[in-house]
Amino acid sequence: MTSAVALPFPAELKAAGTAGVPFEVVASLADLPPGAMLRFSRGDLDVLIVHSEAGIVATEDRCPHMSAPLSEGHLEGCVVHCPLHRGSFDLRDGEVVTFPTTGGLDAEGRSRAPWTPDGSDPRPAPTDAKARARALTRVRRLRYLPLRIKDGQVEVALPR
Ligand code: FES
């Protein structure tokens, strides 16, 4: 059996609706080896469970930028990389590691400029409503779902 610990996360980043909610078995620990990312859906909620190098954590499977599924990205240690605009997020504290290429507002509301990845040609920046929407899109921190490991099972508190 794989041994693993649940990754602690900042209490203020606990997903809304999870306080006092019972834990539910969502996976076997055996199905989540180190480096694995597992997605499941419950109603309209998509959940991502990650076995990072610091432990196992559950978050919504929605990028805090424009909601792309992080499960389609890749994991590097404790950092999950979004497949859509190259944003990356630290699973230990929910913080942005690399800001999305589109720019926008960070979690504190500071403006970040768009950028072009190495090896790509810069594209002309839009100057219309699309540009304003990008500039005002706030990139928040990850939100976490409470998770525990019990008797070889991964249990998560799903919001109600
Ligand atoms: S949706 Fe993830 S970086 Fe844009």
Coordinates of N, CA, C and O and ligand atoms in Angstrom, one line a residue:
M1 N 0.8 -1.2 0.0 CA 0.0 0.0 0.0 C 0.9 1.2 0.0 O 1.9 1.3 0.7
T2 N 0.5 2.3 -0.8 CA 1.2 3.5 -0.8 C 1.0 4.3 0.5 O -0.1 4.4 1.0
S3 N 2.1 4.8 1.1 CA 1.9 5.7 2.3 C 1.9 7.1 1.8 O 2.7 7.4 0.9
A4 N 1.1 7.9 2.4 CA 1.1 9.3 1.9 C 0.4 10.1 3.0 O -0.2 9.6 3.9
V5 N 0.7 11.4 3.0 CA 0.1 12.3 3.9 C -0.8 13.3 3.2 O -0.5 13.6 2.0
A6 N -1.8 13.8 3.9 CA -2.6 14.9 3.3 C -1.8 16.2 3.4 O -1.2 16.5 4.5
L7 N -1.8 17.0 2.4 CA -1.0 18.2 2.4 C -1.8 19.3 3.1 O -3.0 19.5 2.8
P8 N -1.2 19.9 4.1 CA -1.9 21.0 4.8 C -2.1 22.2 3.8 O -1.2 22.4 2.9
F9 N -3.1 23.0 4.0 CA -3.2 24.2 3.2 C -3.7 25.4 4.0 O -4.2 25.2 5.1
P10 N -3.5 26.6 3.5 CA -4.0 27.8 4.3 C -5.5 27.7 4.6 O -6.3 27.6 3.6
A11 N -5.8 27.8 5.9 CA -7.3 27.7 6.2 C -8.1 28.7 5.5 O -9.3 28.3 5.2
E12 N -7.6 29.9 5.2 CA -8.5 30.9 4.5 C -8.8 30.5 3.1 O -9.6 31.1 2.4
L13 N -8.1 29.5 2.6 CA -8.3 29.1 1.2 C -9.2 27.9 1.1 O -9.3 27.2 0.0
K14 N -9.9 27.5 2.1 CA -10.8 26.4 2.1 C -12.0 26.8 1.3 O -12.6 27.8 1.4
A15 N -12.5 25.9 0.4 CA -13.6 26.1 -0.5 C -14.8 26.4 0.3 O -15.1 25.7 1.3
A16 N -15.6 27.4 -0.2 CA -16.9 27.7 0.4 C -17.8 26.4 0.4 O -17.8 25.7 -0.6
G17 N -18.6 26.3 1.5 CA -19.5 25.2 1.5 C -19.0 23.9 2.0 O -19.7 22.9 2.0
T18 N -17.7 23.9 2.5 CA -17.2 22.6 3.0 C -17.1 22.6 4.5 O -16.7 21.5 5.1
A19 N -17.4 23.6 5.2 CA -17.4 23.6 6.7 C -18.5 22.7 7.2 O -19.6 22.7 6.9
G20 N -18.0 21.7 8.1 CA -19.0 20.8 8.7 C -19.6 19.7 7.8 O -20.5 19.0 8.2
V21 N -19.0 19.6 6.6 CA -19.5 18.6 5.6 C -18.8 17.3 5.9 O -17.6 17.3 6.1
P22 N -19.5 16.2 5.9 CA -18.8 14.9 6.1 C -17.8 14.6 5.0 O -18.0 14.9 3.8
F23 N -16.8 13.8 5.3 CA -15.9 13.3 4.3 C -16.5 12.1 3.6 O -17.2 11.3 4.2
E24 N -16.2 12.0 2.3 CA -16.6 10.9 1.5 C -15.4 10.2 0.8 O -14.5 10.9 0.4
V25 N -15.4 8.9 0.7 CA -14.4 8.2 0.0 C -14.5 8.5 -1.5 O -15.6 8.4 -2.1
V26 N -13.4 9.0 -2.1 CA -13.4 9.3 -3.5 C -12.4 8.5 -4.3 O -12.5 8.5 -5.5
A27 N -11.5 7.9 -3.6 CA -10.4 7.1 -4.4 C -9.7 6.2 -3.4 O -9.7 6.5 -2.2
S28 N -9.1 5.2 -3.9 CA -8.2 4.4 -3.1 C -6.8 5.0 -3.2 O -6.4 5.5 -4.3
L29 N -6.1 4.9 -2.1 CA -4.7 5.5 -2.1 C -3.9 4.7 -3.2 O -3.0 5.3 -3.8
A30 N -4.2 3.5 -3.4 CA -3.5 2.7 -4.4 C -3.6 3.2 -5.8 O -2.8 3.0 -6.7
D31 N -4.7 4.0 -6.1 CA -4.9 4.5 -7.4 C -4.2 5.9 -7.6 O -4.5 6.6 -8.6
L32 N -3.5 6.3 -6.5 CA -2.9 7.7 -6.6 C -1.5 7.6 -6.2 O -1.0 8.1 -5.1
P33 N -0.6 7.1 -7.0 CA 0.8 7.0 -6.7 C 1.4 8.4 -6.8 O 0.8 9.4 -7.3
P34 N 2.6 8.6 -6.3 CA 3.3 9.9 -6.3 C 3.3 10.4 -7.8 O 3.6 9.7 -8.7
G35 N 2.9 11.7 -7.9 CA 2.9 12.3 -9.3 C 1.6 12.2 -10.0 O 1.4 12.8 -11.0
A36 N 0.6 11.5 -9.4 CA -0.6 11.3 -10.1 C -1.6 12.5 -9.9 O -1.5 13.1 -8.9
M37 N -2.4 12.7 -10.9 CA -3.4 13.7 -10.8 C -4.7 13.0 -11.3 O -4.8 12.4 -12.3
L38 N -5.7 13.1 -10.4 CA -7.0 12.3 -10.6 C -8.1 13.3 -10.6 O -8.3 14.1 -9.7
R39 N -8.9 13.2 -11.7 CA -10.1 14.1 -11.8 C -11.4 13.3 -11.6 O -11.5 12.1 -12.1
F40 N -12.3 13.8 -10.8 CA -13.7 13.3 -10.8 C -14.7 14.4 -10.7 O -14.3 15.5 -10.4
S41 N -15.9 14.1 -11.1 CA -17.0 15.1 -11.1 C -18.1 14.6 -10.2 O -18.4 13.4 -10.1
R42 N -18.7 15.6 -9.5 CA -19.9 15.3 -8.7 C -20.8 16.4 -9.0 O -20.6 17.6 -8.6
G43 N -21.9 16.1 -9.7 CA -22.8 17.2 -10.1 C -22.0 18.1 -11.0 O -21.3 17.7 -11.9
D44 N -22.1 19.4 -10.8 CA -21.4 20.3 -11.6 C -20.0 20.7 -11.0 O -19.4 21.6 -11.5
L45 N -19.6 20.0 -10.0 CA -18.3 20.2 -9.4 C -17.2 19.2 -10.0 O -17.4 18.0 -9.9
D46 N -16.2 19.8 -10.5 CA -15.0 19.0 -11.0 C -13.9 19.1 -10.0 O -13.5 20.2 -9.6
V47 N -13.4 17.9 -9.5 CA -12.4 17.9 -8.4 C -11.1 17.3 -8.9 O -11.1 16.4 -9.7
L48 N -10.0 17.9 -8.5 CA -8.7 17.4 -8.8 C -8.0 16.9 -7.6 O -7.9 17.7 -6.6
I49 N -7.6 15.7 -7.5 CA -6.7 15.2 -6.4 C -5.3 15.0 -7.0 O -5.2 14.4 -8.0
V50 N -4.4 15.6 -6.3 CA -3.0 15.5 -6.7 C -2.1 14.9 -5.6 O -2.2 15.3 -4.5
H51 N -1.3 14.0 -6.1 CA -0.3 13.4 -5.1 C 1.0 14.1 -5.5 O 1.8 13.7 -6.3
S52 N 1.2 15.3 -4.8 CA 2.4 16.1 -5.1 C 3.6 15.6 -4.2 O 3.4 14.7 -3.4
E53 N 4.8 16.1 -4.4 CA 5.9 15.6 -3.7 C 5.8 16.0 -2.2 O 6.5 15.5 -1.4
A54 N 4.9 16.9 -1.8 CA 4.7 17.3 -0.4 C 3.5 16.6 0.2 O 3.3 16.7 1.4
G55 N 2.7 15.9 -0.6 CA 1.6 15.2 0.0 C 0.4 15.3 -1.0 O 0.5 15.8 -2.1
I56 N -0.8 14.8 -0.5 CA -1.9 14.7 -1.4 C -2.9 15.9 -1.0 O -3.1 16.2 0.2
V57 N -3.5 16.5 -2.0 CA -4.3 17.7 -1.9 C -5.5 17.6 -2.9 O -5.4 17.0 -3.9
A58 N -6.6 18.2 -2.5 CA -7.8 18.3 -3.4 C -8.1 19.7 -3.6 O -8.1 20.5 -2.7
T59 N -8.4 20.0 -4.9 CA -8.8 21.4 -5.3 C -9.8 21.2 -6.4 O -10.0 20.2 -6.9
E60 N -10.5 22.3 -6.7 CA -11.4 22.2 -7.8 C -10.5 22.1 -9.1 O -9.5 22.6 -9.2
D61 N -11.1 21.3 -10.0 CA -10.3 21.1 -11.3 C -10.7 22.2 -12.2 O -11.2 22.0 -13.3
R62 N -10.4 23.4 -11.8 CA -10.7 24.6 -12.6 C -9.5 25.6 -12.3 O -9.3 25.9 -11.1
C63 N -8.9 26.0 -13.3 CA -7.8 27.0 -13.2 C -8.4 28.2 -12.6 O -9.4 28.7 -13.0
P64 N -7.7 28.9 -11.6 CA -8.2 30.1 -11.0 C -8.1 31.3 -12.0 O -8.4 32.4 -11.6
H65 N -7.6 31.1 -13.2 CA -7.6 32.1 -14.2 C -8.9 32.1 -15.0 O -9.8 32.8 -14.7
M66 N -9.0 31.2 -16.0 CA -10.2 31.1 -16.8 C -10.8 29.7 -16.8 O -11.4 29.3 -17.8
S67 N -10.6 29.0 -15.7 CA -11.4 27.7 -15.4 C -11.0 26.5 -16.3 O -11.8 25.5 -16.3
A68 N -9.9 26.5 -16.9 CA -9.5 25.4 -17.7 C -9.2 24.2 -16.7 O -8.8 24.4 -15.5
P69 N -9.4 23.0 -17.1 CA -9.1 21.8 -16.2 C -7.6 21.7 -16.0 O -6.9 21.3 -16.9
L70 N -7.2 21.8 -14.7 CA -5.8 21.7 -14.4 C -5.4 20.2 -14.6 O -4.2 20.0 -14.8
S71 N -6.3 19.3 -14.5 CA -6.0 17.9 -14.7 C -5.4 17.6 -16.1 O -4.8 16.6 -16.3
E72 N -5.6 18.5 -17.1 CA -5.1 18.4 -18.4 C -3.7 19.0 -18.5 O -3.1 19.0 -19.6
G73 N -3.3 19.6 -17.5 CA -1.9 20.2 -17.4 C -0.9 19.2 -16.9 O -1.1 18.0 -17.1
H74 N 0.1 19.7 -16.3 CA 1.1 18.7 -15.8 C 1.6 19.2 -14.4 O 1.5 20.4 -14.0
L75 N 2.2 18.2 -13.7 CA 2.6 18.4 -12.3 C 4.2 18.4 -12.3 O 4.8 17.5 -12.9
E76 N 4.7 19.4 -11.6 CA 6.2 19.4 -11.5 C 6.4 19.6 -10.0 O 6.3 20.8 -9.5
G77 N 6.8 18.6 -9.3 CA 7.0 18.7 -7.8 C 5.7 19.0 -7.1 O 4.8 18.2 -7.0
C78 N 5.6 20.3 -6.7 CA 4.3 20.8 -6.0 C 3.6 21.9 -6.8 O 2.8 22.6 -6.3
V79 N 4.0 22.0 -8.1 CA 3.5 23.0 -8.9 C 2.7 22.4 -10.1 O 3.2 21.5 -10.7
V80 N 1.4 22.8 -10.2 CA 0.6 22.4 -11.3 C 0.5 23.4 -12.4 O 0.4 24.6 -12.1
H81 N 0.7 23.0 -13.6 CA 0.8 23.9 -14.8 C -0.5 23.8 -15.6 O -0.9 22.7 -16.0
C82 N -1.2 24.9 -15.8 CA -2.4 24.9 -16.6 C -2.1 24.8 -18.0 O -1.1 25.4 -18.5
P83 N -2.9 24.0 -18.8 CA -2.6 23.8 -20.2 C -3.0 25.0 -21.1 O -2.6 25.0 -22.3
L84 N -3.8 25.9 -20.6 CA -4.3 26.9 -21.5 C -3.5 28.2 -21.7 O -3.2 28.5 -22.8
H85 N -3.1 28.9 -20.6 CA -2.3 30.1 -20.8 C -1.0 30.1 -20.0 O -0.5 31.2 -19.6
R86 N -0.5 28.9 -19.8 CA 0.8 28.7 -19.1 C 0.9 29.3 -17.7 O 1.9 29.6 -17.2
G87 N -0.3 29.5 -17.0 CA -0.3 29.8 -15.6 C 0.2 28.6 -14.8 O -0.1 27.4 -15.2
S88 N 0.8 28.8 -13.7 CA 1.2 27.7 -12.8 C 0.9 28.1 -11.4 O 1.1 29.3 -11.0
F89 N 0.6 27.1 -10.5 CA 0.2 27.3 -9.2 C 0.8 26.4 -8.2 O 0.9 25.2 -8.5
D90 N 1.2 26.9 -7.1 CA 1.8 26.1 -6.0 C 0.8 25.4 -5.2 O 0.0 26.1 -4.5
L91 N 0.8 24.1 -5.2 CA -0.3 23.4 -4.4 C -0.1 23.5 -2.9 O -1.0 23.2 -2.1
R92 N 1.1 24.0 -2.4 CA 1.3 24.1 -1.0 C 0.6 25.3 -0.4 O 0.2 25.3 0.8
D93 N 0.5 26.3 -1.2 CA -0.1 27.6 -0.6 C -1.1 28.2 -1.5 O -1.7 29.3 -1.2
G94 N -1.4 27.6 -2.7 CA -2.4 28.2 -3.6 C -1.9 29.4 -4.4 O -2.6 29.9 -5.3
E95 N -0.6 29.8 -4.2 CA -0.2 31.0 -4.9 C 0.2 30.8 -6.4 O 0.6 29.7 -6.8
V96 N 0.1 31.8 -7.1 CA 0.5 31.8 -8.5 C 2.0 31.7 -8.6 O 2.7 32.5 -7.9
V97 N 2.5 30.8 -9.4 CA 4.0 30.7 -9.6 C 4.4 31.5 -10.9 O 5.3 32.3 -10.9
T98 N 3.6 31.2 -11.9 CA 3.8 31.9 -13.2 C 2.4 32.5 -13.6 O 1.4 31.8 -13.7
F99 N 2.4 33.8 -13.9 CA 1.2 34.4 -14.2 C 0.8 34.0 -15.7 O 1.7 33.8 -16.5
P100 N -0.5 33.9 -15.9 CA -0.9 33.5 -17.3 C -0.4 34.5 -18.4 O -0.2 35.7 -18.1
T101 N -0.2 34.0 -19.6 CA 0.3 34.8 -20.6 C -0.6 36.0 -21.0 O -0.2 37.0 -21.5
T102 N -1.9 35.9 -20.7 CA -2.9 36.9 -21.0 C -2.7 38.2 -20.1 O -3.4 39.2 -20.4
G103 N -2.0 38.1 -19.0 CA -2.0 39.2 -18.1 C -3.3 39.2 -17.3 O -4.1 38.3 -17.4
G104 N -3.5 40.3 -16.6 CA -4.7 40.5 -15.8 C -4.4 41.0 -14.4 O -3.4 41.6 -14.2
L105 N -5.4 40.8 -13.5 CA -5.2 41.2 -12.2 C -4.7 40.1 -11.3 O -5.2 39.0 -11.4
D106 N -3.8 40.3 -10.4 CA -3.4 39.3 -9.5 C -4.4 39.2 -8.3 O -5.4 40.0 -8.3
A107 N -4.2 38.3 -7.3 CA -5.1 38.2 -6.3 C -5.4 39.4 -5.4 O -6.5 39.6 -4.9
E108 N -4.4 40.3 -5.4 CA -4.5 41.6 -4.7 C -5.1 42.7 -5.5 O -5.2 43.8 -5.1
G109 N -5.3 42.4 -6.8 CA -5.9 43.4 -7.7 C -4.8 44.3 -8.4 O -5.2 45.2 -9.1
R110 N -3.6 43.9 -8.3 CA -2.5 44.6 -9.1 C -2.5 44.1 -10.5 O -2.7 42.9 -10.8
S111 N -2.3 45.0 -11.4 CA -2.3 44.7 -12.8 C -1.0 44.0 -13.3 O 0.1 44.4 -12.9
R112 N -1.1 43.0 -14.1 CA 0.0 42.3 -14.7 C -0.1 42.3 -16.2 O -1.2 42.0 -16.7
A113 N 1.0 42.6 -16.8 CA 1.0 42.7 -18.3 C 1.0 41.4 -19.0 O 1.5 40.4 -18.4
P114 N 0.4 41.3 -20.2 CA 0.5 40.0 -21.0 C 2.0 39.8 -21.3 O 2.8 40.7 -21.3
W115 N 2.3 38.5 -21.6 CA 3.7 38.2 -21.9 C 3.7 37.1 -23.0 O 2.7 36.4 -23.2
T116 N 4.8 37.0 -23.7 CA 4.9 36.0 -24.8 C 5.9 34.9 -24.4 O 7.1 35.2 -24.0
P117 N 5.5 33.7 -24.4 CA 6.5 32.6 -24.1 C 7.7 32.6 -25.0 O 7.6 32.9 -26.2
D118 N 8.8 32.1 -24.4 CA 10.0 32.0 -25.3 C 9.7 31.1 -26.5 O 9.0 30.1 -26.3
G119 N 10.2 31.4 -27.6 CA 10.0 30.6 -28.8 C 8.7 30.9 -29.6 O 8.4 30.3 -30.6
S120 N 7.9 31.8 -29.0 CA 6.6 32.2 -29.7 C 6.8 33.6 -30.2 O 7.4 34.5 -29.6
D121 N 6.1 33.9 -31.4 CA 6.1 35.2 -31.9 C 5.1 36.1 -31.1 O 4.0 35.6 -30.9
P122 N 5.5 37.3 -30.8 CA 4.5 38.1 -30.1 C 3.3 38.4 -31.0 O 3.4 38.6 -32.2
R123 N 2.1 38.4 -30.4 CA 0.9 38.7 -31.1 C 0.5 40.1 -30.8 O 0.7 40.6 -29.7
P124 N -0.2 40.8 -31.8 CA -0.6 42.2 -31.4 C -1.6 42.1 -30.3 O -2.5 41.3 -30.3
A125 N -1.4 43.0 -29.3 CA -2.3 43.1 -28.2 C -3.7 43.6 -28.6 O -3.7 44.7 -29.3
P126 N -4.8 43.0 -28.3 CA -6.1 43.6 -28.6 C -6.3 44.9 -27.9 O -5.7 45.1 -26.8
T127 N -7.1 45.8 -28.5 CA -7.3 47.1 -27.9 C -8.8 47.3 -27.6 O -9.2 48.4 -27.4
D128 N -9.6 46.3 -27.7 CA -11.0 46.4 -27.6 C -11.6 45.8 -26.3 O -10.8 45.7 -25.3
A129 N -12.8 45.5 -26.3 CA -13.4 44.9 -25.1 C -12.7 43.6 -24.6 O -12.6 43.4 -23.4
K130 N -12.2 42.9 -25.6 CA -11.5 41.7 -25.2 C -10.2 42.0 -24.4 O -9.9 41.4 -23.4
A131 N -9.5 43.1 -24.8 CA -8.4 43.5 -24.0 C -8.8 44.0 -22.6 O -8.1 43.7 -21.7
R132 N -9.9 44.7 -22.5 CA -10.3 45.2 -21.2 C -10.7 44.0 -20.3 O -10.4 43.9 -19.2
A133 N -11.4 43.0 -21.0 CA -11.8 41.8 -20.2 C -10.6 41.1 -19.7 O -10.5 40.6 -18.5
R134 N -9.5 40.9 -20.5 CA -8.3 40.3 -20.1 C -7.7 41.1 -18.9 O -7.2 40.5 -17.9
A135 N -7.6 42.4 -19.1 CA -6.9 43.2 -18.1 C -7.6 43.2 -16.7 O -7.0 43.3 -15.7
L136 N -8.9 42.9 -16.8 CA -9.7 42.9 -15.5 C -10.0 41.5 -15.0 O -10.7 41.3 -14.0
T137 N -9.5 40.5 -15.7 CA -9.6 39.1 -15.2 C -8.7 38.9 -14.0 O -7.5 39.0 -14.1
R138 N -9.3 38.5 -12.9 CA -8.5 38.3 -11.7 C -8.1 36.9 -11.6 O -8.9 36.0 -11.7
V139 N -6.8 36.7 -11.4 CA -6.2 35.4 -11.2 C -6.1 35.1 -9.7 O -5.3 35.7 -9.0
R140 N -7.0 34.3 -9.2 CA -7.0 34.1 -7.7 C -6.1 32.9 -7.3 O -5.5 32.3 -8.2
R141 N -6.1 32.7 -6.0 CA -5.3 31.5 -5.5 C -6.2 30.3 -5.7 O -7.4 30.4 -5.8
L142 N -5.5 29.1 -5.6 CA -6.2 27.9 -5.6 C -7.2 27.8 -4.4 O -6.8 28.4 -3.3
R143 N -8.3 27.1 -4.5 CA -9.2 26.9 -3.4 C -9.1 25.4 -3.1 O -9.1 24.6 -4.0
Y144 N -9.1 25.0 -1.8 CA -8.9 23.6 -1.4 C -10.2 23.0 -0.9 O -11.0 23.7 -0.2
L145 N -10.3 21.7 -1.1 CA -11.3 20.9 -0.5 C -10.7 20.1 0.6 O -9.6 19.5 0.4
P146 N -11.2 20.1 1.8 CA -10.6 19.3 2.9 C -10.5 17.9 2.5 O -11.4 17.3 1.9
L147 N -9.3 17.3 2.8 CA -9.0 15.9 2.4 C -8.4 15.2 3.6 O -7.6 15.8 4.4
R148 N -8.7 13.9 3.7 CA -8.0 13.1 4.7 C -7.7 11.7 4.1 O -8.4 11.3 3.1
I149 N -6.8 11.0 4.7 CA -6.5 9.6 4.3 C -6.8 8.7 5.4 O -6.3 8.9 6.5
K150 N -7.6 7.7 5.2 CA -8.1 6.9 6.3 C -8.2 5.5 5.7 O -8.9 5.2 4.7
D151 N -7.6 4.5 6.4 CA -7.6 3.1 6.0 C -7.4 2.9 4.5 O -8.1 2.1 3.8
G152 N -6.4 3.6 4.0 CA -6.0 3.3 2.6 C -6.9 4.0 1.6 O -6.8 3.8 0.4
Q153 N -7.8 4.9 2.1 CA -8.8 5.5 1.2 C -8.6 7.0 1.3 O -8.2 7.6 2.3
V154 N -8.8 7.7 0.1 CA -8.7 9.2 0.1 C -10.1 9.7 0.3 O -11.0 9.3 -0.5
E155 N -10.3 10.5 1.3 CA -11.7 11.1 1.6 C -11.6 12.6 1.4 O -10.7 13.2 1.8
V156 N -12.7 13.1 0.8 CA -12.8 14.6 0.6 C -14.1 15.1 1.1 O -15.1 14.4 1.0
A157 N -14.1 16.3 1.6 CA -15.4 16.9 2.0 C -15.8 17.8 0.8 O -15.1 18.7 0.4
L158 N -16.9 17.4 0.2 CA -17.4 18.1 -1.0 C -18.4 19.1 -0.6 O -19.3 18.8 0.2
P159 N -18.4 20.3 -1.2 CA -19.3 21.4 -0.8 C -20.7 21.0 -1.1 O -21.0 20.3 -2.0
R160 N -21.6 21.6 -0.2 CA -23.0 21.3 -0.4 C -23.7 22.6 -0.9 O -23.2 23.7 -0.6
Ligands
FES1 S1 -7.1 29.1 -17.8 FE1 -5.3 28.5 -16.7 S2 -3.8 29.9 -17.2 FE2 -5.6 30.6 -18.2

